[in-house]
Coordinates of C-alpha atoms (C1' of nucleotides) in Angstrom, one line a residue:
Chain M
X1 CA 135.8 9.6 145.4
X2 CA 133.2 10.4 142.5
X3 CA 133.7 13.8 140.9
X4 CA 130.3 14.6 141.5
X5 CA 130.8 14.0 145.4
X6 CA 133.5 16.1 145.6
X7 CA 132.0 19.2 143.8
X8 CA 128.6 18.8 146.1
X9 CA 131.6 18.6 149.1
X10 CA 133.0 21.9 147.8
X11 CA 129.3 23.5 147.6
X12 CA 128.9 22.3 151.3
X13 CA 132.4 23.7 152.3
X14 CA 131.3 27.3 150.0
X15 CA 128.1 27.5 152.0
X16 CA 129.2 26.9 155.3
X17 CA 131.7 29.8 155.3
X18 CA 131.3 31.6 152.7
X19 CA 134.5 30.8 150.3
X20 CA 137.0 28.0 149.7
X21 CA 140.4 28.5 148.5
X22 CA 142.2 26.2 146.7
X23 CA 144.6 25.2 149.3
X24 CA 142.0 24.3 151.7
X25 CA 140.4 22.0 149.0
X26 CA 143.9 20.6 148.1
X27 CA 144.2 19.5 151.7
X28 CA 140.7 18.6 152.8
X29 CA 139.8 16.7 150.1
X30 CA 143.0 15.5 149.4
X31 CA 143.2 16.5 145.5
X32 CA 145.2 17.9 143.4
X33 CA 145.4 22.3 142.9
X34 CA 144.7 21.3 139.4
X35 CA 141.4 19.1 140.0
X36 CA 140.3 21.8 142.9
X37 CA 140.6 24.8 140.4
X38 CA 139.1 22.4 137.5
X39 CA 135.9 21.7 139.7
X40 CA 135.7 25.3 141.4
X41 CA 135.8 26.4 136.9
X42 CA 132.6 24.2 136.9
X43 CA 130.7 25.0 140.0
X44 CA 131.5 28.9 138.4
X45 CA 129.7 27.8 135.3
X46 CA 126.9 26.7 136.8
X47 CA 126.6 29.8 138.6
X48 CA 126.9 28.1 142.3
X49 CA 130.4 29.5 142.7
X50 CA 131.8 33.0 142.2
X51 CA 135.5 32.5 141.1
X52 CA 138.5 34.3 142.4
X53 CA 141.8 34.5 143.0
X54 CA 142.9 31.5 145.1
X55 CA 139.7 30.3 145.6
X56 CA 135.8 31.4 145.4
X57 CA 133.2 33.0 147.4
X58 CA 129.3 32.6 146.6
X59 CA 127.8 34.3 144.6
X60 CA 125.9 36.3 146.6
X61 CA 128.7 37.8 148.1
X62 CA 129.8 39.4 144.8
X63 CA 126.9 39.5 143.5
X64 CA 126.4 43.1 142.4
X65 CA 126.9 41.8 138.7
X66 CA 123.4 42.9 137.7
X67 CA 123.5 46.4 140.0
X68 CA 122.7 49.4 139.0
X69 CA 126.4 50.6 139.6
X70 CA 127.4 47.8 137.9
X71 CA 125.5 47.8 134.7
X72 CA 126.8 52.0 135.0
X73 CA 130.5 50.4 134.1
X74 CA 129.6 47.8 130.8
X75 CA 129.2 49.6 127.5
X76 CA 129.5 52.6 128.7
X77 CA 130.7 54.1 124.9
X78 CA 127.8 52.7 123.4
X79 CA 125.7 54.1 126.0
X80 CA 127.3 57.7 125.4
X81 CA 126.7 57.3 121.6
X82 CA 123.3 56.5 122.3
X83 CA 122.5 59.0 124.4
X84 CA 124.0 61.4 121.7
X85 CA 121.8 60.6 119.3
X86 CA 119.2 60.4 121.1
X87 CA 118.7 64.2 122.8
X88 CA 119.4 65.2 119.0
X89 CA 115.7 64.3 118.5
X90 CA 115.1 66.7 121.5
X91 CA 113.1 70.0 121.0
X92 CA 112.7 72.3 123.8
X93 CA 110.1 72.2 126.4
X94 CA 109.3 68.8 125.5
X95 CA 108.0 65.9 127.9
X96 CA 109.9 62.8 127.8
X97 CA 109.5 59.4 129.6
X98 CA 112.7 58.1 130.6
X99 CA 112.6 54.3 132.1
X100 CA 115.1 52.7 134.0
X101 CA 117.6 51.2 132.2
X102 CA 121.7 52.6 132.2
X103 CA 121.0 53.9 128.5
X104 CA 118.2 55.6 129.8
X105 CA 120.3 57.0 132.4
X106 CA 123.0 58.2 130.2
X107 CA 120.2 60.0 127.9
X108 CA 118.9 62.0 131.1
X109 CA 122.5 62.8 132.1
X110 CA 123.4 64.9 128.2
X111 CA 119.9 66.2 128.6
X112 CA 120.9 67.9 131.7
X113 CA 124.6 68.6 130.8
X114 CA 123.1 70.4 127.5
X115 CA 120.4 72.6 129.8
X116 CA 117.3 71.6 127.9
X117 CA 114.3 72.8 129.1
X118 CA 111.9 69.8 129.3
X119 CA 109.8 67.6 131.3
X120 CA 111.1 64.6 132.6
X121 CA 109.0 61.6 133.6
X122 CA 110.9 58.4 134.8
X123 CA 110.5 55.4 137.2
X124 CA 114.5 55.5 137.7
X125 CA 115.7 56.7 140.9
X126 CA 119.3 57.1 140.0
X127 CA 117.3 59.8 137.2
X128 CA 115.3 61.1 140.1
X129 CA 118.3 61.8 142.1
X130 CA 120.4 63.0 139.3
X131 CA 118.1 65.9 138.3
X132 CA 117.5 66.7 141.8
X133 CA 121.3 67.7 142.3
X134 CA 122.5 68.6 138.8
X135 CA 119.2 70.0 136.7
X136 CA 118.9 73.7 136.2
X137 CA 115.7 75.2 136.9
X138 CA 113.8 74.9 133.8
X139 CA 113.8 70.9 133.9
X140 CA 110.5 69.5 135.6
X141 CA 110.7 66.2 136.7
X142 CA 108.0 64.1 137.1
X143 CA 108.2 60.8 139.3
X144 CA 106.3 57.5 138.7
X145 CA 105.2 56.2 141.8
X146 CA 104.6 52.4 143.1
X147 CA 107.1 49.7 144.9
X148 CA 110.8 50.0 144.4
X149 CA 112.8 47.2 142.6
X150 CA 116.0 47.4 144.8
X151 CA 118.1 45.5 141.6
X152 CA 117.1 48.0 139.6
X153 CA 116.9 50.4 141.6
X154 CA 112.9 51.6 139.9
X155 CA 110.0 51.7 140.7
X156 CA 107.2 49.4 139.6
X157 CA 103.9 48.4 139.6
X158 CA 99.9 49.5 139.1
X159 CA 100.6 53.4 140.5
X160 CA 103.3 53.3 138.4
X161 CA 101.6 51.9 135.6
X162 CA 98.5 54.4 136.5
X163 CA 100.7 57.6 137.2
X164 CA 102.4 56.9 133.3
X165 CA 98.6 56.9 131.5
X166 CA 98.1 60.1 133.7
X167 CA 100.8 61.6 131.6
X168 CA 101.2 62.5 127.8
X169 CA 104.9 62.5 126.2
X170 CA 106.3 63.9 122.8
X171 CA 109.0 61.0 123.6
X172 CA 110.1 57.9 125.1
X173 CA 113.2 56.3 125.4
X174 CA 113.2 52.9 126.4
X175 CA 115.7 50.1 126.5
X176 CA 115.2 46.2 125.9
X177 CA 116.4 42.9 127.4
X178 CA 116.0 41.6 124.3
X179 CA 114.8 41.9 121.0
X180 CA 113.7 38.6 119.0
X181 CA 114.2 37.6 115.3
X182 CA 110.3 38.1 115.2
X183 CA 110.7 41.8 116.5
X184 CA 109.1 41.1 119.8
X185 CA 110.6 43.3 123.0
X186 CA 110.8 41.5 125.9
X187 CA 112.6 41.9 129.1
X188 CA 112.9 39.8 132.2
X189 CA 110.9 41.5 134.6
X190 CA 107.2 41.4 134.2
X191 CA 106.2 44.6 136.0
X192 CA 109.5 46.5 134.3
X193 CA 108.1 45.3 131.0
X194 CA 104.5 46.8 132.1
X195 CA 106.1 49.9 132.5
X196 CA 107.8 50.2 129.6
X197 CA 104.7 49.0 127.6
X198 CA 102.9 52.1 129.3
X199 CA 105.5 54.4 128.2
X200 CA 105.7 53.6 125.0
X201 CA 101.7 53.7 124.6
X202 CA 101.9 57.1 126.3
X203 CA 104.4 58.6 124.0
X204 CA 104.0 60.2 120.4
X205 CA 107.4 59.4 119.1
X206 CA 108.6 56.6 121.5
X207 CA 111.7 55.4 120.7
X208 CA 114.1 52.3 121.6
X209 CA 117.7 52.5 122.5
X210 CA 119.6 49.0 121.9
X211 CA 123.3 48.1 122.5
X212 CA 125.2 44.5 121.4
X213 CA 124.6 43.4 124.9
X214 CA 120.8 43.4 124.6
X215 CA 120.4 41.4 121.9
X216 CA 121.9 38.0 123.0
X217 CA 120.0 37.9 126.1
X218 CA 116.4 36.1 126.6
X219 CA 113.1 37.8 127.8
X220 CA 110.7 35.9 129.2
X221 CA 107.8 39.1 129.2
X222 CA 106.9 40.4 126.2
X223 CA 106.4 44.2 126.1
X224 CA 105.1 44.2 122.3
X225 CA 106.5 44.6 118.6
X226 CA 109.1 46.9 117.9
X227 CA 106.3 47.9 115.7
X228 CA 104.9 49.6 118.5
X229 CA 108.1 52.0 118.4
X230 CA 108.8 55.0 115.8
X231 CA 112.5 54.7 116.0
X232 CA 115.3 52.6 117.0
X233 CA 118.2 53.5 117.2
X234 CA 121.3 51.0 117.8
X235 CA 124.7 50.8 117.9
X236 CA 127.6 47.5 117.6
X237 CA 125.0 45.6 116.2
X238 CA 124.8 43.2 112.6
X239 CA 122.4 44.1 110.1
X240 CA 121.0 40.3 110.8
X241 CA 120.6 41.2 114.4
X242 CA 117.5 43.9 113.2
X243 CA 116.0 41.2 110.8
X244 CA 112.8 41.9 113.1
X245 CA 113.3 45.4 113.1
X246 CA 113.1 45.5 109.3
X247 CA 110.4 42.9 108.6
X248 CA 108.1 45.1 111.1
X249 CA 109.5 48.2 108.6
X250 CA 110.3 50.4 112.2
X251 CA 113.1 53.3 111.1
X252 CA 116.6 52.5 112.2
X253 CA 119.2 54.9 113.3
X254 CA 122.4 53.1 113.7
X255 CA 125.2 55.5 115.7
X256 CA 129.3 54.6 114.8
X257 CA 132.2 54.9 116.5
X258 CA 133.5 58.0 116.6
X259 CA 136.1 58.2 113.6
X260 CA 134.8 55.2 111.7
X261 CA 131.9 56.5 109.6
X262 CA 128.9 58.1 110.0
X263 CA 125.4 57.7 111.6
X264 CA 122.0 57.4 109.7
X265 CA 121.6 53.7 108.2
X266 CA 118.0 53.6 106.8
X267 CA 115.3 55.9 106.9
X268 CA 115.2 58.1 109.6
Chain Z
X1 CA 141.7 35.5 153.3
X2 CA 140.1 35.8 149.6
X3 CA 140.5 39.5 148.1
X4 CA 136.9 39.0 147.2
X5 CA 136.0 37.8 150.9
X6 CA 137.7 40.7 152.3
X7 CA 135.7 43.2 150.1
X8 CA 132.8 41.8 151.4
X9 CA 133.8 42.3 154.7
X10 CA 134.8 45.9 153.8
X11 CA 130.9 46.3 152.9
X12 CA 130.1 44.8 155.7
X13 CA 131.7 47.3 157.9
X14 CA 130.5 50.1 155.6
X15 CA 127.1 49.4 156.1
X16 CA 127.2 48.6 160.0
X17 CA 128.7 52.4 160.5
X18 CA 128.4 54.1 157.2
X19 CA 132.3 54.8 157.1
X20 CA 135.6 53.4 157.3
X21 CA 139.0 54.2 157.3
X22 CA 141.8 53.0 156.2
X23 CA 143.5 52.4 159.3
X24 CA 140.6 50.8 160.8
X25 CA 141.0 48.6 157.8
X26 CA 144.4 47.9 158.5
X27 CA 144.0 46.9 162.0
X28 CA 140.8 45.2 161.7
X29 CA 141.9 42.8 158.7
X30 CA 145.6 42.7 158.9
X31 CA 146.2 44.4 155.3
X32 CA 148.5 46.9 153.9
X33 CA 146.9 50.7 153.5
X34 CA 147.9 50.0 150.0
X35 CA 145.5 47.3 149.6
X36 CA 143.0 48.6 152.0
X37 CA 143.5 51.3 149.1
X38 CA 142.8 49.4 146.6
X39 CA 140.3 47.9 147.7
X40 CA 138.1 51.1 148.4
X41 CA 139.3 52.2 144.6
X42 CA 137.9 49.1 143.3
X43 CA 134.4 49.4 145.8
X44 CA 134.5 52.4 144.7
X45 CA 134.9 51.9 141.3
X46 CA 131.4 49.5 141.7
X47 CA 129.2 52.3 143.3
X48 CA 129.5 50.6 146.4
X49 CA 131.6 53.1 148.1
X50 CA 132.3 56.8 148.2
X51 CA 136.1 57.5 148.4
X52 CA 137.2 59.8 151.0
X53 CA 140.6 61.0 152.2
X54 CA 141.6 58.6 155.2
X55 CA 138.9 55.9 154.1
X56 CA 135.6 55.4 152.5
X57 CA 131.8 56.0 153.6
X58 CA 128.6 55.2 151.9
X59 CA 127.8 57.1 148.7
X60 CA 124.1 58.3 150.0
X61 CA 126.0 59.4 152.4
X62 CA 128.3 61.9 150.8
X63 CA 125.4 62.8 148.3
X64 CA 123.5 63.8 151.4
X65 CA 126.4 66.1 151.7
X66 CA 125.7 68.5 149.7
X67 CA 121.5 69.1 149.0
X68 CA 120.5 67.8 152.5
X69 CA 123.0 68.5 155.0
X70 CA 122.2 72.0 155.5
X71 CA 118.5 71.5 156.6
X72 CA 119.9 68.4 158.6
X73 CA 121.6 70.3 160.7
X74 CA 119.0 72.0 162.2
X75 CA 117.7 71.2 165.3
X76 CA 119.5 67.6 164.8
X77 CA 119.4 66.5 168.5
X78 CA 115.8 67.7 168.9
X79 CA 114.6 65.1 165.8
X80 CA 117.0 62.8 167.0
X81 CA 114.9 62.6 170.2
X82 CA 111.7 62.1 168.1
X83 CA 112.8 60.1 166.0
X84 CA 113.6 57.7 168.9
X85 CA 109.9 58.5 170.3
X86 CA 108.5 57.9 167.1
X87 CA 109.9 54.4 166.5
X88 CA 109.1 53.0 169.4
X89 CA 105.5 52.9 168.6
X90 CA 106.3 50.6 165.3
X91 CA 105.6 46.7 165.2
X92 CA 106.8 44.5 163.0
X93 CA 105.2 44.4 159.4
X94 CA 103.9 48.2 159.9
X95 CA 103.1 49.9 157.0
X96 CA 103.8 53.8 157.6
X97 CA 103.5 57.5 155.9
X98 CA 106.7 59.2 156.1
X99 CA 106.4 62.9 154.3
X100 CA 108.8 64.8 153.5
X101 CA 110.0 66.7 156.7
X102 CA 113.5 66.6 158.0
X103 CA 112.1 64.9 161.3
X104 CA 111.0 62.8 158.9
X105 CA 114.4 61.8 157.5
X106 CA 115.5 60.7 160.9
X107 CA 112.8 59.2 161.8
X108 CA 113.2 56.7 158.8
X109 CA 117.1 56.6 159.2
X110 CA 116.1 55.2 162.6
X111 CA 113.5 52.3 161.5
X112 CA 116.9 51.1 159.1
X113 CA 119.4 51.5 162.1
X114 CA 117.1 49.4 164.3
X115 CA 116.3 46.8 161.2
X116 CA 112.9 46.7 161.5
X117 CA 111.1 45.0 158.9
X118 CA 108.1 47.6 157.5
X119 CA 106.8 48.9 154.2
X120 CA 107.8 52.4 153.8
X121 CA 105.4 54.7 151.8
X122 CA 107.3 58.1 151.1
X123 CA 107.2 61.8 148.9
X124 CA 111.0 62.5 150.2
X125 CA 113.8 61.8 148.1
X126 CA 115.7 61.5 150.4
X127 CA 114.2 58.8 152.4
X128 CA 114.0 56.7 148.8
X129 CA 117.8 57.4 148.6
X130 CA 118.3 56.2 152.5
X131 CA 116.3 53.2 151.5
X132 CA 117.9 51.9 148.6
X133 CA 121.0 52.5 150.0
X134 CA 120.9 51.0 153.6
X135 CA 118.1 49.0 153.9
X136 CA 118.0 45.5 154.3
X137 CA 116.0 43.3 152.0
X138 CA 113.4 43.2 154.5
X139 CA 112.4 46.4 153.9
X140 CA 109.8 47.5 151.1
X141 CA 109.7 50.7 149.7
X142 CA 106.6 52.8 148.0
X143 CA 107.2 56.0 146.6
X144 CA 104.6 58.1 145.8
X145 CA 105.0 59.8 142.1
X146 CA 104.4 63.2 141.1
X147 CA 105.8 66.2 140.6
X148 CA 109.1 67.2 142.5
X149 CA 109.0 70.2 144.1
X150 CA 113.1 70.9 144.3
X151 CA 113.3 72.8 147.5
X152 CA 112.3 70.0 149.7
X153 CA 113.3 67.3 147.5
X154 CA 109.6 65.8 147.4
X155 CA 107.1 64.6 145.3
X156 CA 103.4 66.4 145.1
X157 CA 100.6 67.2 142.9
X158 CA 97.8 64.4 142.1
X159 CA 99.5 62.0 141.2
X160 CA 100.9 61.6 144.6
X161 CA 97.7 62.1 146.3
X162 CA 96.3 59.5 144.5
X163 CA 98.8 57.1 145.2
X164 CA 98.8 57.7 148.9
X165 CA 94.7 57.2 148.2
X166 CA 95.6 53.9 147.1
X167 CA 97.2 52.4 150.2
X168 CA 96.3 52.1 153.8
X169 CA 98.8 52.6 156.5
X170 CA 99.3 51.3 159.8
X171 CA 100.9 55.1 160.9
X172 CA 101.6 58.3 159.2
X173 CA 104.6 60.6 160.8
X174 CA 104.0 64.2 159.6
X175 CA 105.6 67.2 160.6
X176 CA 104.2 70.7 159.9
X177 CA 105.4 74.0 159.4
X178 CA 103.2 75.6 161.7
X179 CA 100.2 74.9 164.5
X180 CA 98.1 77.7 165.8
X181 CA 96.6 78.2 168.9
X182 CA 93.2 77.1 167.7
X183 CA 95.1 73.4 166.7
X184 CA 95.1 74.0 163.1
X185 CA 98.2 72.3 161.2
X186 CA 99.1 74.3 158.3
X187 CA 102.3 74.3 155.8
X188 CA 103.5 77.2 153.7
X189 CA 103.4 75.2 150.2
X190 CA 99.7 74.3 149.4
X191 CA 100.5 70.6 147.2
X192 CA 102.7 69.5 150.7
X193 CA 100.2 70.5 152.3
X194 CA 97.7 68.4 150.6
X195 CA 100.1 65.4 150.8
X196 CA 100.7 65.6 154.4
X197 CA 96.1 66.0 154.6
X198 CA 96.1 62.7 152.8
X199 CA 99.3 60.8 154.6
X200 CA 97.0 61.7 157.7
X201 CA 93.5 60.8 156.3
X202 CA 94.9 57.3 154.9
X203 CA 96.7 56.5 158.5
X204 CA 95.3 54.4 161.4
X205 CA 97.2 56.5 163.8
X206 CA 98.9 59.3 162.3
X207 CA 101.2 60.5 164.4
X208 CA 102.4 64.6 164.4
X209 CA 106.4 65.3 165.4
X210 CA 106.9 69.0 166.0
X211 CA 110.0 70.9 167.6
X212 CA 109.9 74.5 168.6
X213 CA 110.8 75.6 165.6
X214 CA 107.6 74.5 164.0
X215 CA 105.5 76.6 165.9
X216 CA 106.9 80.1 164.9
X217 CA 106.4 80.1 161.1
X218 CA 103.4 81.1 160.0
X219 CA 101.7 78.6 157.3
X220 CA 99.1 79.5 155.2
X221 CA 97.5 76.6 153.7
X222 CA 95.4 74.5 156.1
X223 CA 96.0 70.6 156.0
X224 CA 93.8 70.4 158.9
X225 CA 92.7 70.4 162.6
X226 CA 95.4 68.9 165.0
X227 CA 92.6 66.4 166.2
X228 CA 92.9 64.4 162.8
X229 CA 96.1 62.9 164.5
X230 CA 95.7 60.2 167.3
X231 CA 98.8 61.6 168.5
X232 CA 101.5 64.7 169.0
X233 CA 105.1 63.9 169.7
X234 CA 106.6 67.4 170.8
X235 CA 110.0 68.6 171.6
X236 CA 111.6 72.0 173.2
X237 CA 108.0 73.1 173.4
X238 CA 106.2 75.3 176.5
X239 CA 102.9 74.2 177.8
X240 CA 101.5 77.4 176.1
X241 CA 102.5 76.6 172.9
X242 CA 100.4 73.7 172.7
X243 CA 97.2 75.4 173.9
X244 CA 95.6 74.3 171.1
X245 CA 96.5 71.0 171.2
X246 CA 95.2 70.5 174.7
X247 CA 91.9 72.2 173.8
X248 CA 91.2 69.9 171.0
X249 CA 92.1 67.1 173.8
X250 CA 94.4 65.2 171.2
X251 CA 97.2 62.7 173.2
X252 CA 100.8 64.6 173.6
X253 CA 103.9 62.9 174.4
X254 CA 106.7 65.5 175.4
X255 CA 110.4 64.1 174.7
X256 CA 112.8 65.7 177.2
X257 CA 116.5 66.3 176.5
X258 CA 118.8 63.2 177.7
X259 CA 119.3 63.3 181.1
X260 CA 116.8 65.8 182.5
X261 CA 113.9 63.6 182.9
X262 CA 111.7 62.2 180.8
X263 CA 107.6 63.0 180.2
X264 CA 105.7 60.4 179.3
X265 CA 108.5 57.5 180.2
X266 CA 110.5 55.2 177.4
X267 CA 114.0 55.2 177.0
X268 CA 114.9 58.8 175.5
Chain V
dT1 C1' 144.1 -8.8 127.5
dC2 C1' 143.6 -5.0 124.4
dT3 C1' 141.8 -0.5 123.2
dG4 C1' 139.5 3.8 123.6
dT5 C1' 137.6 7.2 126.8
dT6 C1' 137.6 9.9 130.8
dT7 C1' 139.6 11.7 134.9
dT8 C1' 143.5 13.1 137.5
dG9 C1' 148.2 14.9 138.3
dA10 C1' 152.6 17.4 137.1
dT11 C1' 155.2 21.0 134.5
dC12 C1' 155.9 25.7 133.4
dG13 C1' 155.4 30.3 131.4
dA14 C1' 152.0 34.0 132.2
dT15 C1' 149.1 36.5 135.2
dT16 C1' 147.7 38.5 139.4
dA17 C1' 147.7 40.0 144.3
dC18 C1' 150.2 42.1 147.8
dG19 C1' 153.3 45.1 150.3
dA20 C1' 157.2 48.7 150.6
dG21 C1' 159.4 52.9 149.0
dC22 C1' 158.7 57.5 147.6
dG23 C1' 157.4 61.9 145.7
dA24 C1' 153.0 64.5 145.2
dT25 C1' 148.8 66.0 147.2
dT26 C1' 145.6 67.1 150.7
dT27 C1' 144.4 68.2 155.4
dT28 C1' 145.4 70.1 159.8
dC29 C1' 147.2 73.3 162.8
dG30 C1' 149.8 77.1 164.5
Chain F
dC1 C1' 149.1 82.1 155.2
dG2 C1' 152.9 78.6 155.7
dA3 C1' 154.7 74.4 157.7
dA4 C1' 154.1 69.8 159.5
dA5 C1' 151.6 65.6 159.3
dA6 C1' 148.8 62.5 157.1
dT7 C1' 147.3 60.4 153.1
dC8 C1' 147.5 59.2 148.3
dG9 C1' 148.7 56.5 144.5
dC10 C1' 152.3 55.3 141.1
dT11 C1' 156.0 52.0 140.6
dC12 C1' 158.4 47.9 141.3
dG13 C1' 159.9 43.3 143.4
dT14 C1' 158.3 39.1 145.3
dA15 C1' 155.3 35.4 146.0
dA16 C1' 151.3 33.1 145.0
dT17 C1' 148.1 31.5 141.7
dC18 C1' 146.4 30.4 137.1
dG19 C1' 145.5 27.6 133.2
dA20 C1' 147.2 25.4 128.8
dT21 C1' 149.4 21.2 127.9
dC22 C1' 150.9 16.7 128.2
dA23 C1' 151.5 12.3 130.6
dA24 C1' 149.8 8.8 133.8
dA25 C1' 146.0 6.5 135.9
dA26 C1' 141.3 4.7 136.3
dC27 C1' 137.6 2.8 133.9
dA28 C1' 134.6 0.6 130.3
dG29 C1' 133.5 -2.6 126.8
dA30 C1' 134.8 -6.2 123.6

DNA sequence: TCTGTTTTGATCGATTACGAGCGATTTTCG
DNA sequence: CGAAAATCGCTCGTAATCGATCAAAACAGA
């Protein structure tokens, strides 16, 4: 039997129920442990199978890799970092834009754990429901309407879009898919990257947020040039990775670990 | 049976009942407690589940807990009862206002339970949280921005209206703080009171739920006459108490308590 | 046939999942 | 409020699985 047959057997088998293990490969298909687990490592790395312990499901089935909850969990260091520096740029009573990215989650969480009195206007549910049940009385929050991304868990869309340019900000922190050697933002979403094109336009100081994580992925819908921004701040990444940011000449904040050194690479 | 396999089935039962427990896990899949345990840490662990001594239930669940629960408690049988009234006049593919009432909240807990596949426009909070949380993907979701108003955990001002200006709905349910005896429909905060005016005006057949309880508060902002709506659903209520609804000669369905027969027939 | 390449199978130390025991904690109930 | 019951989760032993590595087999081309 032809490698390539057996793998497209093992699909069929994955999609009929659900999962394979490798036992039930070994002795349908009459191969080897070794061979099943070799073919179940490529089926995983084209993305058709999930892999797990003696055997692997679909991906659907585990599929909450790009959740909300899920994102919550990766980076979460850098995304406290970030959120540090970022409500340092904070003055009270201010009106921020907020969009719907973890980072941006994790800034509206030290807003409310310091008690700043502000405005808060974000398409992020999880943001929505954390000032509903956490924020002290002198935080206003202001929701962006439109149709809800369930990945995402945001909302999207033209009220969204229209409900934003209704709005004026002092700030805006926004996070990026990706960032490109030209200094293009981008993010895989078209109508996520609208909204965070509004924000930004709708904000006097809007600023990006950027972990290691978003810099290796590929967005397909440009938001604009980090131009566009007044300040980035970032943190785990290479001075090579902002070779955009610097030929645009946007101010970079890079945060450090905690012990290691101190913040404040560039102007800004 | 693959750990991941069995998570998924874990979800699975979550979802059908909004808890589990760890017993029921035991029998149902033939595991350990200690791995039932573990499994709920690591669900848990993904946002996917809320722990809970003795098992697990859904984490809009437990959130629910604490800001809703109070309000929810309230009258429950009597908006159970028009919730069930309510849904029955849904097809497939509706598009419907649902404000930010209580009644409301069940009413939109109910369209999920029975799966019915709709767009859901919304200024509740709540509802957004039910939606992201227990809908199935056949279920779309508008929310309407704005301000939030924290006491009912809604969304008003402009914004909102214009948003609601923006769509056309196949039904509105709207519930209302009071209803005098000329068939006026009035609410105590003038910005819900607006929403509710435009759920109603943007509706084909907007459709009013009241309990007793509605009719002894006093509101003072207008939203409108009674006739506006194509339809009342009542509960608990005397004859008198809808006087005005019968002078403005607008279509009332009475929903009786279970077994003590029903006005206006359907399964109660 | 010979030789080089690719695929498959077997070995084995390392890793991981599962279940049982048990003291600590929480809930229930008198 | 205190005691009994249920539940929790830490820890450890066992069994299954994993994947790196190397050898055998299948295959291709000269």
């Amino acid at each position: 039997m032809l490698g390539e047959a057996r793998r497209a057997a093992i699909v069929a088998m994955l999609r009929a129920t659900g999962s394979v293990t490798v036992a039930e490969l070994q002795a349908e298909l009459g191969i080897s442990p070794m061979t099943a687990r070799r073919d179940l490592a490529e089926l995983s790395r084209r993305g058709i199978a999930h892999r797990t312990h003696g055997g692997a499901v679909i991906p659907s089935i585990a599929a909450h890799e790009d959740s909300f909850a899920h994102r919550l969990e990766a980076e979460t260091d850098a995304k406290r970092l970030l959120a540090d520096a970022a409500v340092e740029l904070l003055s009270p009573r201010d009106a921020v834009f907020v969009d719907s990215s973890t980072t941006g989650y994790f800034v509206a969480r030290r807003m409310l754990e310091l008690g700043i009195e502000l405005t808060l206007i974000t398409n992020s549910l999880p943001v929505m429901q954390l000032v509903a049940s956490h924020a002290g009385p002198n935080v206003e929050l202001v929701s962006v309407g439109g149709l809800m991304r369930r990945l995402t868990q945001s909302f999207v869309g033209p009220h969204a879009i229209r409900t934003i340019q209704g709005h004026f900000a002092d700030r805006a922190f926004v996070s990026v898919k990706a960032l490109t050697e030209t200094g293009m933002m981008a993010d895989v979403d078209p109508l996520e990257a609208e909204v965070k094109r509004s924000m930004i336009a709708q904000a006097n100081d809007p600023v990006l947020l950027i972990d290691r994580s978003k810099l290796s992925a590929r967005g397909l819908n440009a938001i604009g040039p980090v131009s566009d921004v007044s300040l980035v701040i970032a943190h785990g990444v290479q001075a090579s990775d902002l070779r955009g940011v610097r030929r645009l000449d946007v101010a970079v904040r890079v945060v450090a670990d905690k012990m290691t050194g101190l913040a404040g690479a560039g102007p800004g």
